[in-house]
Amino acid sequence: MEHNILVVGGNGLVGKTIIRILKSRNPDVNIFIGGRKGGTGNHLKIDVTDPRTFRMIKEKQIDLVILSVNDKEDHILRFVIENKIDYLDITKPTPDLVKAYAIAKNKAIQSRIVFSSGWMGGIVNGLVKTLAGNMQDIQEVKLFVYYSVKDLAGESSAHFMAENVAKPFIRYENNRSVPVKHFLDSEDFDFSFGIGKREAYNFDVPDLYILSQIEKIPNVSVKMTYNSKFITWLLGAFQKIRLFNILSLKERKMIFGSSGNGDQSVFEIVVKTKNGNEKLSLQSTKGQAELTALSAVLHTEELLKKTHENKVYFSHQLHQPSSLLEKLKAYETINIKSSR
């Protein structure tokens, strides 16, 4: 069966990486690239701010739209629901994800609508399930993130931090919503893969919402550290003296907008059950973009099987957890360790 897949934002770093990995693993799939400028052949003019450009999605008989650019007004989401087209979104920060999910779950869905905006393409929540026999046994999940300013990264995460660093966000303690701010409440953590002990600080990712509100885990937190201990400390100091509150958006973008030529990306999941703690550590030697794109491709491959019914999903719900783990382990630039 022929599959026509449209990557909206396919000219960006993550979009290009999705296309490269998807082509290498699925050479028979037809891939279209959606962007504001468009072009010839498989390059389509798709502007998420202008729904009039979406007619190309129907003209090209697109089966699946992968959204790798921010669509704050959810124009693409509404279009695919109305036209019964499969959809995979890897872009949304927590507030936008909550809004989009509310839109989708109140519609009559006749396609697969998949939200994949958790950390690194939404794979964390699937990996959490590999660490506990039953999700109901989980008392707490902690996610620790190592972020390198040397990593070859796109603009979206930096822009999100610039826009939201001065705003409180929610973490969950004993099923209660607790407002916190980025780069406060440090916790010492011994990172794997030669990184060592670091202070890690509050950080907002959609997994906080997904694990607590969808998977009903009572305690969920996320902490982040930069590759530079000085930068990590400095951001915490800026938050304590409320410097971010008086800086302009442009000035905050300058702080968070650096991108290097490539570095590793690491995250670690600690799951607490009544039987003790389990830890899974994942390293992507080619960085965040590669891991996010691979995750999107793994979700896409599940959708291509046509075994999932028409409804709204979070991406981890597409996978058998053990199968997801094995596919990640098999990828040449990913290393995974687990320990009790």
mmCIF file of N, CA, C and O in Angstrom, residues 53 55 74 77 79 84-85 114 117 119 133 164 173 217 233 245 248-249 252 260 263 282 286 290-291 303 318 330:
data_model
loop_
_atom_site.group_PDB
_atom_site.id
_atom_site.type_symbol
_atom_site.label_atom_id
_atom_site.label_comp_id
_atom_site.label_asym_id
_atom_site.label_seq_id
_atom_site.Cartn_x
_atom_site.Cartn_y
_atom_site.Cartn_z
ATOM 1 N N THR A 53 -3.526 27.442 2.439
ATOM 2 C CA THR A 53 -2.462 26.646 1.810
ATOM 3 C C THR A 53 -2.642 25.149 2.043
ATOM 4 O O THR A 53 -1.941 24.335 1.423
ATOM 5 N N ARG A 55 -4.929 23.228 1.133
ATOM 6 C CA ARG A 55 -5.577 22.483 0.041
ATOM 7 C C ARG A 55 -4.602 21.506 -0.609
ATOM 8 O O ARG A 55 -5.012 20.467 -1.153
ATOM 9 N N ASP A 74 -3.271 25.813 16.177
ATOM 10 C CA ASP A 74 -3.766 24.459 15.885
ATOM 11 C C ASP A 74 -4.573 24.383 14.595
ATOM 12 O O ASP A 74 -5.521 23.604 14.482
ATOM 13 N N LEU A 77 -4.073 20.833 13.078
ATOM 14 C CA LEU A 77 -4.822 19.851 13.859
ATOM 15 C C LEU A 77 -6.292 19.852 13.480
ATOM 16 O O LEU A 77 -6.894 18.793 13.229
ATOM 17 N N PHE A 79 -7.629 20.891 10.742
ATOM 18 C CA PHE A 79 -7.786 20.473 9.344
ATOM 19 C C PHE A 79 -7.731 18.951 9.213
ATOM 20 O O PHE A 79 -8.564 18.346 8.532
ATOM 21 N N LYS A 84 -10.036 13.704 8.196
ATOM 22 C CA LYS A 84 -9.789 12.297 8.525
ATOM 23 C C LYS A 84 -8.385 11.840 8.105
ATOM 24 O O LYS A 84 -8.195 10.779 7.508
ATOM 25 N N ILE A 85 -7.398 12.668 8.417
ATOM 26 C CA ILE A 85 -6.004 12.397 8.071
ATOM 27 C C ILE A 85 -5.225 12.128 9.353
ATOM 28 O O ILE A 85 -5.420 12.811 10.367
ATOM 29 N N VAL A 114 -2.014 11.883 17.080
ATOM 30 C CA VAL A 114 -0.960 11.493 18.020
ATOM 31 C C VAL A 114 -0.182 12.717 18.488
ATOM 32 O O VAL A 114 0.379 13.459 17.678
ATOM 33 N N SER A 117 4.842 15.222 22.055
ATOM 34 C CA SER A 117 5.602 16.393 22.464
ATOM 35 C C SER A 117 6.347 16.215 23.783
ATOM 36 O O SER A 117 6.815 17.183 24.350
ATOM 37 N N TRP A 119 9.571 14.713 26.164
ATOM 38 C CA TRP A 119 10.999 14.907 25.982
ATOM 39 C C TRP A 119 11.556 13.965 24.914
ATOM 40 O O TRP A 119 11.310 12.769 24.916
ATOM 41 N N GLY A 133 6.416 -3.168 36.321
ATOM 42 C CA GLY A 133 5.506 -4.161 35.776
ATOM 43 C C GLY A 133 4.110 -3.618 35.591
ATOM 44 O O GLY A 133 3.400 -3.999 34.652
ATOM 45 N N ASN A 164 9.264 31.562 28.318
ATOM 46 C CA ASN A 164 8.599 31.037 29.508
ATOM 47 C C ASN A 164 9.453 30.982 30.766
ATOM 48 O O ASN A 164 8.958 30.575 31.810
ATOM 49 N N GLU A 173 3.084 16.751 43.102
ATOM 50 C CA GLU A 173 3.481 16.126 44.348
ATOM 51 C C GLU A 173 2.231 15.581 45.032
ATOM 52 O O GLU A 173 1.308 16.338 45.350
ATOM 53 N N ILE A 217 0.342 9.051 37.669
ATOM 54 C CA ILE A 217 1.442 8.855 38.609
ATOM 55 C C ILE A 217 1.445 10.027 39.584
ATOM 56 O O ILE A 217 1.441 11.187 39.167
ATOM 57 N N TRP A 233 24.723 27.251 37.091
ATOM 58 C CA TRP A 233 24.658 28.078 38.302
ATOM 59 C C TRP A 233 24.180 29.478 37.976
ATOM 60 O O TRP A 233 23.370 30.063 38.706
ATOM 61 N N ASN A 245 12.775 38.504 34.696
ATOM 62 C CA ASN A 245 11.533 39.288 34.666
ATOM 63 C C ASN A 245 11.717 40.651 34.009
ATOM 64 O O ASN A 245 10.759 41.216 33.470
ATOM 65 N N SER A 248 14.216 41.809 28.188
ATOM 66 C CA SER A 248 13.288 41.725 27.051
ATOM 67 C C SER A 248 13.339 40.325 26.459
ATOM 68 O O SER A 248 14.263 39.540 26.715
ATOM 69 N N LEU A 249 12.314 39.985 25.632
ATOM 70 C CA LEU A 249 12.287 38.688 24.968
ATOM 71 C C LEU A 249 13.526 38.511 24.092
ATOM 72 O O LEU A 249 14.136 37.434 24.052
ATOM 73 N N ARG A 252 16.436 37.625 26.266
ATOM 74 C CA ARG A 252 16.342 36.242 26.753
ATOM 75 C C ARG A 252 16.657 35.248 25.642
ATOM 76 O O ARG A 252 17.265 34.205 25.876
ATOM 77 N N GLY A 260 25.570 24.643 19.053
ATOM 78 C CA GLY A 260 26.904 24.259 18.635
ATOM 79 C C GLY A 260 26.900 23.406 17.381
ATOM 80 O O GLY A 260 25.928 23.352 16.636
ATOM 81 N N ASP A 263 26.916 17.533 19.904
ATOM 82 C CA ASP A 263 27.339 16.980 21.181
ATOM 83 C C ASP A 263 26.311 15.945 21.601
ATOM 84 O O ASP A 263 25.227 15.843 21.015
ATOM 85 N N LEU A 282 19.804 7.050 29.079
ATOM 86 C CA LEU A 282 19.893 7.024 27.616
ATOM 87 C C LEU A 282 20.812 8.133 27.128
ATOM 88 O O LEU A 282 20.687 9.288 27.551
ATOM 89 N N LYS A 286 24.602 11.606 18.910
ATOM 90 C CA LYS A 286 24.440 12.639 17.881
ATOM 91 C C LYS A 286 23.491 13.749 18.320
ATOM 92 O O LYS A 286 23.119 14.601 17.523
ATOM 93 N N GLU A 290 18.737 14.275 16.489
ATOM 94 C CA GLU A 290 18.740 12.893 16.011
ATOM 95 C C GLU A 290 17.766 12.039 16.807
ATOM 96 O O GLU A 290 16.994 11.253 16.243
ATOM 97 N N LEU A 291 17.773 12.183 18.124
ATOM 98 C CA LEU A 291 16.915 11.368 18.976
ATOM 99 C C LEU A 291 15.442 11.738 18.798
ATOM 100 O O LEU A 291 14.574 10.866 18.724
ATOM 101 N N LEU A 303 2.257 3.830 13.042
ATOM 102 C CA LEU A 303 1.040 4.263 12.343
ATOM 103 C C LEU A 303 0.934 3.615 10.965
ATOM 104 O O LEU A 303 -0.174 3.310 10.496
ATOM 105 N N LEU A 318 1.280 4.113 21.467
ATOM 106 C CA LEU A 318 1.334 3.360 20.218
ATOM 107 C C LEU A 318 2.185 2.099 20.340
ATOM 108 O O LEU A 318 2.081 1.193 19.509
ATOM 109 N N ALA A 330 18.745 -0.733 19.270
ATOM 110 C CA ALA A 330 19.293 -1.185 17.999
ATOM 111 C C ALA A 330 19.854 -0.043 17.154
ATOM 112 O O ALA A 330 20.589 -0.283 16.197
#
